[in-house]
C-alpha cells in the first residue's frame, strides 16, 4: 500500500509547510493554508510529463541567426481586437491564459475565435465545464460557422493528450484549467498541485508540438487568477477579460505578453449573437457626454499603440465631517490626493473641507501620467462651478511644482481628437516641436497649470 504524507500548502502561492499557519510565510496571504495528502505515486507526475514530449523533437542547439521567420510565424484569429491584444496575432506554440469574472464572456470569445480559425486550421476545443451538446447550443447562437470545429468534453489530462496526438490540431482550447485533473496527482481538480502540474503538461505539449494553446482560468473574489502565482509565470501571455455583467461592453487587457505589448486593450460589445468588435472606442466612451457640464473633461490617452478619448468626471462638494472623503474610480487614489494638493498649493483652491469624487466614464482604467492635466481641470471645474468648453481636449503630465510636462506620441493623440471633431487641444509646451500643423484643430501649448486653467475657463 502506498505511503502517504500530510503537508500544508498555500492555495495562493503553492508554498508548503509541515504545519498549519494562519498566514503564509512566503506570500503573506491569510487563511490560505490547507491540508494536502501526498501519496508516493504522485512523484510519477513529474516523470509523466516527459511522455508528453514529442519523440521526434530535436535537442539540437541552434544559432539565433539559423532560426527562420517561418519558425516563429503568427496566425490571425480574424478578430482584430483579439489580435491587437495578442501583439498582432497568435504565435505558434504559445500558451495563453485568459481570466475573468464568471459570465463575462471568456468562453464565448474563445468559441468565436475557434470557429473562425476552424475555417482555415484544425482546432480542438476541450470543455471541462459543458457537455458537447451544451457547447453546440452556444455555438448555434453565434454568427460564425463552427461546423468544422472539433469539440469534446473531457477533464482527464491523459485523455486530452491522446486526443491531441490523434487529431494533431494546430490550435487547442482548454476550458477551464481548474476542471482538468492529472491522474497521477492525488488531489482534487482545481487545487494548487493539480493546476500547476496540468499547466506544466499543457505547456510541454504546446512547446514540443508547436500547438497554440489557450486555457481559461477562474478568478478569485479579489479579481486574481485562481491557483498558484506560478501559473502566470509559466504561460506566455496572460489576458484579463473585464467588464460589468450589467453592461454590454467588455475590455480585454494583456497583463503579460512575451510576444507583444502589455498595454494593449481590445474592446467588445456583448450581443445576443455573441461578442462584436468596437471599431471606434473613443466615440463609444464619449457618446453619452453632456455639453456644458461642470467637472467634465476629455483626455487623449494611449492604450498601447491605440489613442483613446475618454471622459474624466470630478465632483467636489462641501462636507460637514471632520475628515473629507476621497474616492477615485478608474484612477489611482493616491494620484487624486497628489493633484488636489498641487491645486491647493499652487492655485489656492482650499479643499480641506470638500469631498472629492473622481470617475473615468466607461469603466476604463487610466494609469499613464498624461491624464494629470485633465484631472486638474475637472477638479477645478467642479470646485468653481464653471463648465469647460465641450470641444476642448487635454493632455499633459503635472509635476509637483505645477508644471505641465511633455508626453509621448502627441501626434497620435491630436489626430484622434481631430477625428472626433474637437476644436481645441491643450498640450504641454515642450511637445510643440514634435508636431506638425493641424489646420482644423487649434493646438494650445501650456507651461503650467495656471496657463491651462486660464485657457479652460476663459470668457466664463
Short mmCIF file of C-alpha atoms in Angstrom, two decimals:
data_model
loop_
_atom_site.label_atom_id
_atom_site.label_comp_id
_atom_site.label_asym_id
_atom_site.label_seq_id
_atom_site.Cartn_x
_atom_site.Cartn_y
_atom_site.Cartn_z
CA UNK A 1 0.00 0.00 0.00
CA UNK A 2 1.29 3.43 -0.90
CA UNK A 3 2.64 5.61 1.86
CA UNK A 4 1.02 8.95 2.37
CA UNK A 5 2.31 12.16 3.84
CA UNK A 6 0.35 15.13 5.13
CA UNK A 7 1.63 18.62 4.38
CA UNK A 8 0.08 22.09 4.40
CA UNK A 9 0.01 24.03 1.15
CA UNK A 10 -0.79 27.68 0.44
CA UNK A 11 -3.62 27.96 -2.08
CA UNK A 12 -2.34 31.37 -3.19
CA UNK A 13 1.32 30.71 -3.96
CA UNK A 14 1.80 26.94 -3.61
CA UNK A 15 4.34 27.13 -0.77
CA UNK A 16 4.38 24.08 1.53
CA UNK A 17 4.86 23.75 5.27
CA UNK A 18 4.98 20.80 7.69
CA UNK A 19 2.45 22.52 9.98
CA UNK A 20 -0.58 24.76 9.64
CA UNK A 21 -0.15 28.54 9.80
CA UNK A 22 -2.72 31.29 9.72
CA UNK A 23 -0.55 33.44 7.46
CA UNK A 24 1.66 32.16 4.64
CA UNK A 25 5.31 32.93 5.35
CA UNK A 26 6.07 33.22 1.61
CA UNK A 27 3.33 35.41 0.11
CA UNK A 28 1.71 36.79 3.28
CA UNK A 29 -1.81 35.59 2.41
CA UNK A 30 -4.15 34.93 5.34
CA UNK A 31 -6.30 31.78 5.75
CA UNK A 32 -4.98 30.18 2.53
CA UNK A 33 -3.15 27.22 4.13
CA UNK A 34 -4.93 23.90 3.55
CA UNK A 35 -4.09 20.32 4.41
CA UNK A 36 -2.91 18.22 1.46
CA UNK A 37 -2.28 14.48 1.45
CA UNK A 38 0.63 13.44 -0.74
CA UNK A 39 0.93 9.86 -1.98
CA UNK A 40 4.17 8.30 -3.07
CA UNK A 41 2.72 7.71 -6.54
CA UNK A 42 2.38 11.46 -7.06
CA UNK A 43 6.07 11.55 -7.91
CA UNK A 44 5.17 9.81 -11.15
CA UNK A 45 3.51 13.02 -12.27
CA UNK A 46 6.87 14.61 -12.92
CA UNK A 47 8.04 11.63 -14.95
CA UNK A 48 4.71 11.50 -16.75
CA UNK A 49 5.29 14.94 -18.25
CA UNK A 50 8.23 13.59 -20.22
CA UNK A 51 5.80 11.29 -22.04
CA UNK A 52 4.05 14.37 -23.42
CA UNK A 53 7.19 15.35 -25.29
CA UNK A 54 7.36 14.72 -28.99
CA UNK A 55 9.80 11.87 -29.52
CA UNK A 56 10.92 13.43 -32.80
CA UNK A 57 11.70 16.74 -31.12
CA UNK A 58 15.39 17.50 -31.57
CA UNK A 59 17.56 18.77 -28.76
CA UNK A 60 19.98 20.30 -31.25
CA UNK A 61 21.37 23.70 -30.31
CA UNK A 62 20.89 26.36 -33.00
CA UNK A 63 22.31 29.80 -33.57
CA UNK A 64 19.69 32.52 -33.43
CA UNK A 65 20.64 33.50 -36.99
CA UNK A 66 19.73 29.97 -38.14
CA UNK A 67 16.12 30.31 -36.96
CA UNK A 68 13.93 31.38 -39.88
CA UNK A 69 10.92 33.67 -39.63
CA UNK A 70 8.71 30.77 -40.63
CA UNK A 71 9.62 29.11 -37.33
CA UNK A 72 8.10 31.98 -35.33
CA UNK A 73 5.14 32.90 -37.50
CA UNK A 74 1.86 34.44 -36.31
CA UNK A 75 -1.62 33.44 -37.36
CA UNK A 76 -4.60 35.79 -37.37
CA UNK A 77 -7.69 34.89 -35.36
CA UNK A 78 -9.73 37.09 -37.75
CA UNK A 79 -10.85 39.09 -34.71
CA UNK A 80 -8.87 42.34 -34.96
CA UNK A 81 -9.33 43.36 -31.32
CA UNK A 82 -8.18 39.92 -30.16
CA UNK A 83 -5.13 40.01 -32.45
CA UNK A 84 -4.26 43.51 -31.23
CA UNK A 85 -4.08 42.41 -27.59
CA UNK A 86 -2.04 39.32 -28.51
CA UNK A 87 0.55 41.53 -30.21
CA UNK A 88 -0.51 41.10 -33.83
CA UNK A 89 -1.70 37.50 -33.97
CA UNK A 90 -1.32 34.07 -32.40
CA UNK A 91 2.23 32.72 -32.13
CA UNK A 92 2.71 29.02 -32.88
CA UNK A 93 3.40 27.02 -29.73
CA UNK A 94 2.32 29.81 -27.39
CA UNK A 95 0.39 29.19 -24.17
CA UNK A 96 -2.23 31.86 -23.44
CA UNK A 97 -4.19 32.17 -20.19
CA UNK A 98 -7.50 34.09 -20.19
CA UNK A 99 -9.10 35.06 -16.89
CA UNK A 100 -12.19 37.00 -15.92
CA UNK A 101 -15.29 37.07 -13.77
CA UNK A 102 -17.95 34.37 -14.23
CA UNK A 103 -20.30 35.16 -17.11
CA UNK A 104 -18.09 37.90 -18.55
CA UNK A 105 -17.67 36.11 -21.89
CA UNK A 106 -14.36 34.19 -21.76
CA UNK A 107 -15.80 31.01 -23.26
CA UNK A 108 -17.79 32.98 -25.82
CA UNK A 109 -14.69 34.84 -27.01
CA UNK A 110 -12.67 31.64 -27.38
CA UNK A 111 -15.54 29.81 -29.07
CA UNK A 112 -15.90 32.62 -31.61
CA UNK A 113 -12.16 32.68 -32.25
CA UNK A 114 -12.14 28.88 -32.56
CA UNK A 115 -14.99 28.96 -35.07
CA UNK A 116 -13.15 31.50 -37.25
CA UNK A 117 -9.85 29.64 -37.01
CA UNK A 118 -11.50 26.30 -37.85
CA UNK A 119 -12.32 27.59 -41.34
CA UNK A 120 -8.60 27.51 -42.14
CA UNK A 121 -6.91 25.36 -39.47
CA UNK A 122 -7.67 22.29 -37.38
CA UNK A 123 -8.90 23.42 -33.95
CA UNK A 124 -9.66 21.20 -30.94
CA UNK A 125 -11.96 22.70 -28.30
CA UNK A 126 -11.93 20.83 -24.96
CA UNK A 127 -14.61 21.79 -22.45
CA UNK A 128 -14.47 20.52 -18.90
CA UNK A 129 -17.48 22.54 -17.79
CA UNK A 130 -20.00 21.77 -20.53
CA UNK A 131 -21.13 18.75 -22.48
CA UNK A 132 -20.72 18.61 -26.25
CA UNK A 133 -24.43 19.35 -26.68
CA UNK A 134 -24.21 22.42 -24.47
CA UNK A 135 -21.22 23.65 -26.46
CA UNK A 136 -23.25 23.11 -29.63
CA UNK A 137 -26.11 25.20 -28.22
CA UNK A 138 -23.74 28.07 -27.50
CA UNK A 139 -22.15 27.81 -30.94
CA UNK A 140 -25.56 27.96 -32.64
CA UNK A 141 -26.14 31.42 -31.12
CA UNK A 142 -23.03 32.80 -32.76
CA UNK A 143 -22.92 34.27 -36.23
CA UNK A 144 -19.70 32.37 -37.04
CA UNK A 145 -19.83 28.99 -38.77
CA UNK A 146 -18.42 26.41 -36.33
CA UNK A 147 -19.21 23.31 -38.38
CA UNK A 148 -15.50 22.45 -38.84
CA UNK A 149 -14.62 22.82 -35.15
CA UNK A 150 -13.59 19.67 -33.25
CA UNK A 151 -15.19 19.63 -29.78
CA UNK A 152 -15.04 17.25 -26.86
CA UNK A 153 -15.97 17.24 -23.18
CA UNK A 154 -13.09 15.89 -21.09
CA UNK A 155 -11.23 16.60 -17.84
CA UNK A 156 -8.63 13.82 -17.78
CA UNK A 157 -5.25 15.17 -18.90
CA UNK A 158 -4.09 11.81 -20.29
CA UNK A 159 -7.18 11.56 -22.49
CA UNK A 160 -6.66 15.13 -23.70
CA UNK A 161 -3.08 14.28 -24.60
CA UNK A 162 -4.18 11.18 -26.51
CA UNK A 163 -6.71 13.26 -28.45
CA UNK A 164 -4.02 15.80 -29.34
CA UNK A 165 -1.76 13.01 -30.62
CA UNK A 166 -4.63 11.51 -32.64
CA UNK A 167 -6.06 14.67 -34.26
CA UNK A 168 -2.84 16.78 -34.35
CA UNK A 169 -4.61 20.17 -34.12
CA UNK A 170 -2.90 23.48 -34.78
CA UNK A 171 -4.91 25.16 -32.02
CA UNK A 172 -6.01 23.75 -28.66
CA UNK A 173 -8.52 25.38 -26.29
CA UNK A 174 -9.00 24.06 -22.74
CA UNK A 175 -11.96 25.46 -20.80
CA UNK A 176 -11.06 25.58 -17.97
CA UNK A 177 -7.74 24.67 -16.33
CA UNK A 178 -9.44 24.35 -12.92
CA UNK A 179 -11.54 21.42 -14.17
CA UNK A 180 -8.66 19.42 -15.68
CA UNK A 181 -7.04 16.81 -13.46
CA UNK A 182 -3.78 14.89 -13.72
CA UNK A 183 -4.48 11.20 -12.89
CA UNK A 184 -1.08 10.83 -11.18
CA UNK A 185 -1.66 13.75 -8.77
CA UNK A 186 -3.58 12.74 -5.66
CA UNK A 187 -5.60 15.92 -5.09
CA UNK A 188 -8.88 17.39 -6.22
CA UNK A 189 -9.21 19.26 -9.54
CA UNK A 190 -8.59 22.97 -9.06
CA UNK A 191 -6.08 22.50 -6.24
CA UNK A 192 -2.68 24.18 -6.40
CA UNK A 193 -0.82 20.99 -7.25
CA UNK A 194 -3.34 19.95 -9.93
CA UNK A 195 -3.35 23.36 -11.61
CA UNK A 196 0.44 23.51 -11.52
CA UNK A 197 1.01 20.02 -12.97
CA UNK A 198 -1.73 20.31 -15.61
CA UNK A 199 -0.47 23.69 -16.79
CA UNK A 200 3.09 22.39 -16.98
CA UNK A 201 1.94 19.40 -19.04
CA UNK A 202 -0.06 21.61 -21.43
CA UNK A 203 2.94 23.95 -21.72
CA UNK A 204 5.13 20.99 -22.68
CA UNK A 205 2.62 19.86 -25.30
CA UNK A 206 2.35 23.38 -26.74
CA UNK A 207 6.12 23.89 -26.99
CA UNK A 208 7.11 20.49 -28.33
CA UNK A 209 4.21 20.06 -30.76
CA UNK A 210 4.04 23.72 -31.82
CA UNK A 211 0.34 23.92 -30.90
CA UNK A 212 -1.02 27.34 -29.92
CA UNK A 213 -2.91 26.61 -26.70
CA UNK A 214 -5.50 28.73 -24.89
CA UNK A 215 -6.58 27.92 -21.34
CA UNK A 216 -9.38 29.58 -19.38
CA UNK A 217 -8.69 30.40 -15.74
CA UNK A 218 -11.12 31.21 -12.96
CA UNK A 219 -10.56 34.29 -10.82
CA UNK A 220 -10.76 34.84 -7.07
CA UNK A 221 -13.04 37.37 -5.38
CA UNK A 222 -10.12 39.83 -5.49
CA UNK A 223 -10.03 39.50 -9.29
CA UNK A 224 -6.78 37.50 -9.49
CA UNK A 225 -6.32 34.25 -11.42
CA UNK A 226 -7.24 31.37 -9.11
CA UNK A 227 -4.42 28.97 -8.33
CA UNK A 228 -0.72 29.46 -7.64
CA UNK A 229 1.02 32.62 -8.82
CA UNK A 230 3.37 30.27 -10.61
CA UNK A 231 0.58 29.69 -13.14
CA UNK A 232 1.00 33.20 -14.57
CA UNK A 233 4.77 32.76 -14.72
CA UNK A 234 4.51 29.52 -16.70
CA UNK A 235 2.32 30.80 -19.53
CA UNK A 236 3.44 33.11 -22.33
CA UNK A 237 0.51 35.51 -22.21
CA UNK A 238 -2.00 36.46 -19.51
CA UNK A 239 -5.20 38.18 -20.62
CA UNK A 240 -7.93 39.59 -18.39
CA UNK A 241 -11.48 39.98 -19.68
CA UNK A 242 -13.07 42.84 -17.77
CA UNK A 243 -16.48 44.45 -17.67
CA UNK A 244 -19.73 44.70 -15.80
CA UNK A 245 -22.26 41.95 -16.37
CA UNK A 246 -24.98 44.63 -16.17
CA UNK A 247 -23.49 46.45 -19.19
CA UNK A 248 -22.76 45.20 -22.67
CA UNK A 249 -19.18 46.42 -23.14
CA UNK A 250 -16.17 44.20 -22.38
CA UNK A 251 -12.47 45.11 -22.26
CA UNK A 252 -9.69 42.60 -22.97
CA UNK A 253 -6.29 43.53 -21.48
CA UNK A 254 -2.88 41.91 -21.59
CA UNK A 255 -1.05 41.97 -18.25
CA UNK A 256 1.76 39.74 -19.52
CA UNK A 257 2.83 39.10 -23.10
CA UNK A 258 6.15 37.62 -24.18
CA UNK A 259 5.33 38.34 -27.82
CA UNK A 260 3.89 41.86 -27.66
CA UNK A 261 2.98 44.90 -25.60
CA UNK A 262 1.30 44.59 -22.20
CA UNK A 263 -0.53 47.91 -22.60
CA UNK A 264 -2.83 46.94 -25.46
CA UNK A 265 -6.59 46.87 -25.00
CA UNK A 266 -9.37 45.30 -27.05
CA UNK A 267 -13.00 46.42 -26.71
CA UNK A 268 -16.04 44.27 -27.43
CA UNK A 269 -19.79 44.56 -27.10
CA UNK A 270 -21.81 41.58 -25.90
CA UNK A 271 -24.89 40.96 -28.01
CA UNK A 272 -27.37 38.14 -28.44
CA UNK A 273 -25.27 36.70 -31.26
CA UNK A 274 -22.02 36.90 -29.27
CA UNK A 275 -19.20 39.41 -28.96
CA UNK A 276 -18.74 42.08 -31.61
CA UNK A 277 -15.71 44.33 -32.01
CA UNK A 278 -15.96 48.04 -31.19
CA UNK A 279 -14.22 49.71 -34.13
CA UNK A 280 -14.28 53.28 -32.75
CA UNK A 281 -13.97 53.06 -28.94
CA UNK A 282 -13.38 56.81 -28.47
CA UNK A 283 -16.80 57.58 -29.89
CA UNK A 284 -18.32 54.90 -27.66
CA UNK A 285 -16.78 56.39 -24.50
CA UNK A 286 -18.00 59.92 -25.34
CA UNK A 287 -21.44 59.25 -26.81
CA UNK A 288 -23.27 59.94 -23.53
CA UNK A 289 -21.25 63.00 -22.53
CA UNK A 290 -23.30 66.13 -21.97
CA UNK A 291 -22.31 69.63 -23.08
CA UNK A 292 -21.51 72.48 -20.70
CA UNK A 293 -21.32 70.15 -17.70
CA UNK A 294 -19.31 71.14 -14.63
CA UNK A 295 -16.49 68.79 -13.66
CA UNK A 296 -16.31 67.02 -17.04
CA UNK A 297 -13.22 66.96 -19.28
CA UNK A 298 -11.87 64.79 -22.10
CA UNK A 299 -8.35 63.35 -22.13
CA UNK A 300 -6.48 61.91 -25.09
CA UNK A 301 -4.82 58.84 -23.60
CA UNK A 302 -2.87 55.92 -25.08
CA UNK A 303 -3.59 52.24 -24.54
CA UNK A 304 -0.54 50.59 -26.06
CA UNK A 305 -0.46 51.82 -29.65
CA UNK A 306 -4.11 52.90 -29.66
CA UNK A 307 -5.16 56.51 -28.89
CA UNK A 308 -8.38 56.85 -26.89
CA UNK A 309 -10.53 59.82 -25.95
CA UNK A 310 -12.06 59.25 -22.53
CA UNK A 311 -14.24 61.42 -20.30
CA UNK A 312 -12.96 62.24 -16.81
CA UNK A 313 -15.58 63.37 -14.28
CA UNK A 314 -14.99 65.10 -10.94
CA UNK A 315 -17.40 66.09 -8.19
CA UNK A 316 -16.30 68.45 -5.41
CA UNK A 317 -18.86 69.12 -2.67
CA UNK A 318 -18.68 70.58 0.86
CA UNK A 319 -18.67 68.17 3.79
CA UNK A 320 -19.78 68.58 7.39
CA UNK A 321 -17.47 65.86 8.66
CA UNK A 322 -14.02 66.44 10.10
CA UNK A 323 -12.30 64.20 7.54
CA UNK A 324 -13.41 64.83 3.94
CA UNK A 325 -13.98 61.81 1.75
CA UNK A 326 -11.88 60.99 -1.31
CA UNK A 327 -12.94 58.38 -3.87
CA UNK A 328 -11.47 57.50 -7.28
CA UNK A 329 -12.78 55.04 -9.88
CA UNK A 330 -10.55 54.23 -12.82
CA UNK A 331 -7.72 56.41 -11.44
CA UNK A 332 -5.21 55.67 -8.70
CA UNK A 333 -6.46 57.06 -5.38
CA UNK A 334 -3.02 58.44 -4.48
CA UNK A 335 -2.88 60.39 -7.74
CA UNK A 336 -6.15 62.12 -6.83
CA UNK A 337 -4.71 63.23 -3.49
CA UNK A 338 -1.47 64.39 -5.12
CA UNK A 339 -3.17 66.51 -7.78
CA UNK A 340 -5.56 68.07 -5.25
CA UNK A 341 -2.53 69.03 -3.14
CA UNK A 342 -0.95 70.70 -6.19
CA UNK A 343 -4.15 72.67 -6.81
CA UNK A 344 -4.31 73.81 -3.19
CA UNK A 345 -0.66 74.84 -3.04
CA UNK A 346 -0.25 76.44 -6.47
CA UNK A 347 -3.73 77.82 -7.14
CA UNK A 348 -5.05 78.50 -3.66
CA UNK A 349 -8.12 76.30 -4.09
CA UNK A 350 -8.87 75.35 -0.49
CA UNK A 351 -10.42 71.89 -0.50
CA UNK A 352 -9.72 70.73 3.05
CA UNK A 353 -13.46 70.73 3.78
CA UNK A 354 -14.53 69.30 0.42
CA UNK A 355 -15.44 65.75 -0.52
CA UNK A 356 -13.82 64.73 -3.81
CA UNK A 357 -15.07 62.04 -6.18
CA UNK A 358 -13.30 61.17 -9.44
CA UNK A 359 -14.52 58.77 -12.12
CA UNK A 360 -13.39 57.67 -15.56
CA UNK A 361 -16.52 57.14 -17.65
CA UNK A 362 -16.97 53.83 -19.46
CA UNK A 363 -15.15 51.64 -16.93
CA UNK A 364 -11.69 52.36 -18.36
CA UNK A 365 -8.69 52.32 -16.02
CA UNK A 366 -6.14 55.06 -16.72
CA UNK A 367 -2.64 54.82 -15.31
CA UNK A 368 -0.48 56.92 -17.61
CA UNK A 369 0.76 60.35 -16.40
CA UNK A 370 -0.73 62.15 -19.42
CA UNK A 371 -4.17 62.21 -17.77
CA UNK A 372 -3.00 64.54 -14.96
CA UNK A 373 -3.93 67.80 -16.69
CA UNK A 374 -7.44 66.58 -17.50
CA UNK A 375 -7.96 65.60 -13.84
CA UNK A 376 -6.72 69.01 -12.65
CA UNK A 377 -9.15 70.85 -14.96
CA UNK A 378 -12.08 68.59 -13.99
CA UNK A 379 -11.50 69.14 -10.26
CA UNK A 380 -11.17 72.92 -10.71
CA UNK A 381 -14.29 72.98 -12.90
CA UNK A 382 -16.40 71.28 -10.24
CA UNK A 383 -14.90 73.36 -7.41
CA UNK A 384 -15.53 76.68 -9.22
CA UNK A 385 -18.91 75.52 -10.63
CA UNK A 386 -17.72 76.50 -14.10
CA UNK A 387 -18.15 74.23 -17.10
CA UNK A 388 -15.31 73.75 -19.56
CA UNK A 389 -15.84 74.11 -23.28
CA UNK A 390 -17.35 70.90 -24.70
CA UNK A 391 -14.92 70.72 -27.65
CA UNK A 392 -11.73 71.01 -25.58
CA UNK A 393 -9.35 68.11 -25.02
CA UNK A 394 -6.46 67.95 -22.53
CA UNK A 395 -3.12 66.13 -22.48
CA UNK A 396 -0.22 66.54 -20.08
CA UNK A 397 1.60 65.30 -17.01
CA UNK A 398 1.53 67.62 -13.99
CA UNK A 399 4.55 67.89 -11.70
CA UNK A 400 4.57 68.80 -8.01
CA UNK A 401 5.58 72.39 -8.81
CA UNK A 402 2.58 72.82 -11.11
CA UNK A 403 4.49 72.49 -14.39
CA UNK A 404 2.95 70.63 -17.33
CA UNK A 405 5.43 68.08 -18.66
CA UNK A 406 5.74 66.52 -22.11
CA UNK A 407 4.03 63.25 -23.07
CA UNK A 408 4.75 60.57 -25.67
CA UNK A 409 3.02 60.11 -29.04
CA UNK A 410 1.46 63.55 -29.07
CA UNK A 411 0.63 63.50 -32.80
CA UNK A 412 -1.48 60.35 -32.48
CA UNK A 413 -3.45 61.94 -29.65
CA UNK A 414 -4.07 65.11 -31.66
CA UNK A 415 -5.20 63.12 -34.71
CA UNK A 416 -7.68 61.15 -32.59
CA UNK A 417 -9.12 64.39 -31.15
CA UNK A 418 -9.37 65.83 -34.66
CA UNK A 419 -11.16 62.71 -35.91
CA UNK A 420 -13.80 63.06 -33.17
CA UNK A 421 -14.48 66.72 -34.02
CA UNK A 422 -12.70 68.50 -31.16
CA UNK A 423 -11.81 72.13 -31.92
CA UNK A 424 -9.04 72.70 -29.35
CA UNK A 425 -6.47 70.55 -27.59
CA UNK A 426 -4.32 71.78 -24.71
CA UNK A 427 -0.88 70.14 -24.66
CA UNK A 428 2.50 70.65 -22.91
CA UNK A 429 4.60 73.45 -24.39
CA UNK A 430 7.62 71.17 -24.75
CA UNK A 431 5.67 68.94 -27.15
CA UNK A 432 5.22 71.71 -29.72
CA UNK A 433 8.48 70.99 -31.53
CA UNK A 434 7.33 67.38 -32.14
CA UNK A 435 4.14 68.14 -34.08
CA UNK A 436 3.17 69.41 -37.49
CA UNK A 437 0.46 71.99 -38.14
CA UNK A 438 -3.12 70.75 -37.78
CA UNK A 439 -5.39 73.16 -39.63
CA UNK A 440 -8.79 72.01 -38.33
CA UNK A 441 -7.90 71.86 -34.64
CA UNK A 442 -6.31 74.58 -32.52
CA UNK A 443 -3.28 73.34 -30.57
CA UNK A 444 -2.73 75.38 -27.40
CA UNK A 445 0.59 74.87 -25.56
CA UNK A 446 0.80 75.49 -21.79
CA UNK A 447 3.78 75.53 -19.47
CA UNK A 448 1.98 75.21 -16.12
CA UNK A 449 -1.47 74.61 -14.66
CA UNK A 450 -2.08 78.37 -14.26
CA UNK A 451 -1.98 78.81 -18.04
CA UNK A 452 -4.12 75.70 -18.54
CA UNK A 453 -6.81 76.90 -16.12
CA UNK A 454 -6.84 80.33 -17.75
CA UNK A 455 -7.45 78.80 -21.19
CA UNK A 456 -10.04 76.33 -19.88
CA UNK A 457 -12.20 79.00 -18.21
CA UNK A 458 -11.58 82.00 -20.47
CA UNK A 459 -14.63 84.15 -21.24
CA UNK A 460 -16.55 82.49 -18.41
#
